[in-house]
């Protein structure tokens, strides 16, 4: 397997390195500079000290929560808009679809906003490819 590392930045400052271990967990280590002048990005699981941190429990697919929460997905929006009504409709919808909006709905919204259909498709594909690429190490 190729070397799988991500450099973590916050506000243009190098926070540390996130690396995929052989057992597919996200190991994290702060930079010396961040330790000297930064803060803990996750006080309970990543205290600010010189150490390689590896998740001991698999709550977030081998990642620390702070990184899992920052991945591009719809869970945040889903959690905020989910309704416990009979059909589980969301408080917000995409072109009237609150249960499972997809490419059709995204194209409708984009074209209604004045973006050409071809460009909407390109944007949808770029986002899809980006998400697949970014999550491929964790799937």
Coordinates of C-alpha atoms in Angstrom, one line a residue:
X1 CA 0.0 0.0 0.0
X2 CA 1.3 3.5 -0.9
X3 CA 2.1 5.9 1.9
X4 CA -1.2 7.4 3.0
X5 CA -0.6 10.7 4.8
X6 CA -2.5 14.0 5.1
X7 CA -1.0 17.2 6.4
X8 CA -3.5 18.9 8.7
X9 CA -3.7 22.7 8.6
X10 CA -5.8 25.2 10.5
X11 CA -5.9 28.9 9.5
X12 CA -2.8 28.3 7.4
X13 CA -0.8 26.8 10.3
X14 CA 0.5 23.3 10.1
X15 CA -1.2 21.4 12.9
X16 CA 0.2 17.9 12.3
X17 CA 0.1 14.7 10.2
X18 CA -2.7 12.1 9.9
X19 CA -1.4 8.8 8.5
X20 CA -3.2 5.5 7.7
X21 CA -1.8 2.6 9.8
X22 CA -1.6 -1.0 8.5
X23 CA -4.8 -1.8 10.3
X24 CA -6.6 1.1 8.6
X25 CA -6.7 3.5 11.6
X26 CA -5.9 7.2 11.4
X27 CA -2.7 7.9 13.5
X28 CA -2.2 11.6 14.3
X29 CA 0.8 13.5 15.5
X30 CA 1.1 17.3 16.2
X31 CA 4.0 19.3 14.8
X32 CA 6.5 20.7 17.3
X33 CA 5.5 24.2 16.2
X34 CA 1.8 23.5 17.0
X35 CA 2.7 22.0 20.4
X36 CA 4.7 25.2 21.2
X37 CA 2.0 27.7 20.1
X38 CA -1.2 25.9 19.4
X39 CA -4.0 24.1 21.3
X40 CA -5.5 20.7 21.5
X41 CA -7.8 20.2 18.5
X42 CA -9.7 17.5 20.5
X43 CA -9.0 17.8 24.2
X44 CA -10.4 14.3 25.2
X45 CA -8.7 12.2 22.5
X46 CA -5.8 14.4 21.3
X47 CA -4.2 16.2 24.2
X48 CA -1.5 18.7 23.2
X49 CA 1.7 16.7 23.6
X50 CA 4.4 15.0 21.6
X51 CA 3.0 11.6 20.8
X52 CA 1.6 9.5 18.0
X53 CA -2.1 9.1 18.8
X54 CA -4.0 6.0 17.4
X55 CA -7.7 5.6 18.1
X56 CA -8.3 2.8 20.7
X57 CA -12.0 2.5 19.8
X58 CA -13.5 2.3 16.4
X59 CA -16.4 4.8 16.8
X60 CA -15.6 6.7 13.6
X61 CA -14.3 4.1 11.2
X62 CA -10.7 4.3 12.5
X63 CA -10.6 8.1 12.7
X64 CA -10.7 10.5 15.6
X65 CA -14.0 12.3 15.8
X66 CA -12.5 15.7 15.0
X67 CA -11.4 14.3 11.6
X68 CA -14.5 12.3 10.9
X69 CA -16.6 15.3 11.5
X70 CA -14.7 17.4 9.0
X71 CA -15.1 14.9 6.1
X72 CA -17.3 16.1 3.2
X73 CA -20.6 14.4 3.7
X74 CA -24.3 15.2 4.3
X75 CA -24.6 13.9 7.9
X76 CA -24.4 17.3 9.5
X77 CA -27.2 18.6 7.3
X78 CA -29.1 15.4 7.7
X79 CA -28.9 15.4 11.5
X80 CA -30.1 19.0 11.6
X81 CA -33.0 18.5 9.2
X82 CA -34.3 15.0 10.0
X83 CA -37.8 14.7 11.2
X84 CA -39.3 11.8 13.1
X85 CA -42.6 12.1 11.2
X86 CA -44.2 9.1 9.5
X87 CA -42.0 9.2 6.4
X88 CA -38.9 10.8 8.0
X89 CA -39.0 13.9 5.8
X90 CA -36.4 16.5 6.4
X91 CA -37.3 20.1 7.3
X92 CA -35.3 21.2 4.2
X93 CA -35.5 19.6 0.8
X94 CA -33.6 19.7 -2.5
X95 CA -36.1 20.5 -5.2
X96 CA -38.9 19.0 -3.1
X97 CA -37.0 15.8 -2.2
X98 CA -36.2 15.6 1.5
X99 CA -35.7 11.9 1.8
X100 CA -33.0 11.1 -0.7
X101 CA -32.0 13.9 -3.0
X102 CA -29.7 13.0 -5.8
X103 CA -28.2 14.3 -9.0
X104 CA -31.7 15.0 -10.6
X105 CA -32.6 17.3 -7.7
X106 CA -29.2 19.0 -7.7
X107 CA -29.4 19.6 -11.4
X108 CA -32.9 21.1 -11.0
X109 CA -31.7 23.5 -8.3
X110 CA -28.6 24.5 -10.2
X111 CA -30.5 25.2 -13.4
X112 CA -33.2 27.2 -11.5
X113 CA -30.3 29.3 -10.1
X114 CA -29.2 30.1 -13.7
X115 CA -26.4 27.7 -14.1
X116 CA -26.3 25.8 -17.4
X117 CA -27.3 22.2 -17.2
X118 CA -24.0 21.0 -18.6
X119 CA -22.0 23.0 -16.0
X120 CA -24.3 21.6 -13.2
X121 CA -23.4 18.1 -14.3
X122 CA -19.7 18.9 -14.4
X123 CA -19.9 20.4 -10.8
X124 CA -21.9 17.3 -9.6
X125 CA -19.3 15.0 -11.1
X126 CA -16.4 17.0 -9.6
X127 CA -17.9 16.8 -6.1
X128 CA -18.6 13.1 -6.5
X129 CA -15.1 12.4 -7.6
X130 CA -13.6 14.5 -4.9
X131 CA -15.6 12.8 -2.2
X132 CA -14.8 9.3 -3.5
X133 CA -11.1 10.2 -3.7
X134 CA -11.0 11.7 -0.2
X135 CA -12.9 8.8 1.4
X136 CA -11.2 6.0 -0.6
X137 CA -8.7 5.3 2.2
X138 CA -11.5 4.9 4.7
X139 CA -14.0 2.8 2.7

